[in-house]
Coordinates of C-alpha atoms in Angstrom, one line a residue:
M1 CA 69.4 -131.1 -189.4
K2 CA 66.0 -129.8 -190.2
I3 CA 64.3 -129.9 -193.6
N4 CA 62.5 -126.7 -194.6
D5 CA 59.1 -127.9 -195.8
E6 CA 58.7 -124.9 -198.2
K7 CA 62.0 -125.5 -199.9
L8 CA 61.2 -129.2 -200.2
E9 CA 57.9 -128.5 -201.8
I10 CA 59.5 -126.1 -204.2
A11 CA 62.1 -128.7 -205.2
M12 CA 59.4 -131.3 -205.6
A13 CA 57.3 -128.9 -207.8
N14 CA 60.3 -128.1 -210.0
K15 CA 60.7 -131.8 -210.6
C16 CA 56.9 -132.4 -210.9
M17 CA 57.2 -135.0 -208.2
T18 CA 54.7 -136.2 -205.6
I19 CA 55.6 -137.2 -202.1
N20 CA 55.0 -140.8 -203.1
Q21 CA 57.4 -140.5 -206.1
L22 CA 60.0 -138.8 -203.9
A23 CA 59.7 -141.6 -201.4
A24 CA 60.2 -144.3 -204.1
K25 CA 63.1 -142.5 -205.8
S26 CA 64.9 -141.6 -202.5
G27 CA 64.3 -144.8 -200.6
V28 CA 62.9 -142.7 -197.7
S29 CA 59.5 -143.8 -196.6
R30 CA 56.5 -141.5 -197.2
M31 CA 55.8 -141.5 -193.4
S32 CA 59.4 -140.4 -192.7
L33 CA 59.2 -137.6 -195.2
A34 CA 55.9 -136.4 -193.7
N35 CA 57.5 -136.4 -190.2
Y36 CA 60.5 -134.4 -191.4
T37 CA 58.4 -131.8 -193.1
A38 CA 56.1 -131.5 -190.0
N39 CA 59.2 -131.1 -187.8
R40 CA 58.2 -134.2 -185.7
R41 CA 61.5 -135.8 -186.4
N42 CA 64.9 -134.7 -187.7
P43 CA 66.5 -136.7 -190.5
K44 CA 70.1 -137.9 -190.4
P45 CA 72.5 -136.1 -192.7
S46 CA 72.7 -139.2 -195.0
T47 CA 68.9 -139.2 -195.3
V48 CA 68.9 -135.5 -196.3
G49 CA 71.5 -136.5 -198.9
K50 CA 69.2 -139.2 -200.3
I51 CA 66.3 -136.7 -200.6
A52 CA 68.5 -134.1 -202.2
K53 CA 70.0 -136.6 -204.7
A54 CA 66.5 -137.8 -205.7
L55 CA 65.5 -134.2 -206.3
D56 CA 68.8 -133.3 -208.0
V57 CA 69.4 -130.4 -205.7
K58 CA 72.1 -129.5 -203.1
V59 CA 71.5 -130.4 -199.5
E60 CA 71.7 -126.7 -198.7
D61 CA 68.7 -126.1 -200.9
L62 CA 66.5 -128.2 -198.5
I63 CA 67.6 -127.4 -195.0
Q64 CA 66.7 -124.5 -192.7

């Protein structure tokens, strides 16, 4: 699964959330989030679920 960085940034903007706040709320490290958005690593489906839940969006709203 690949996270679409534009969609993630839009979801974060809608929640007025920084990457550090997202990391704290989702339990996913800031470094991992950076790697996912730069397409250096692909998150597990459960990780995408944590990110989506923290942003209160559907998983489909974040993936490519």
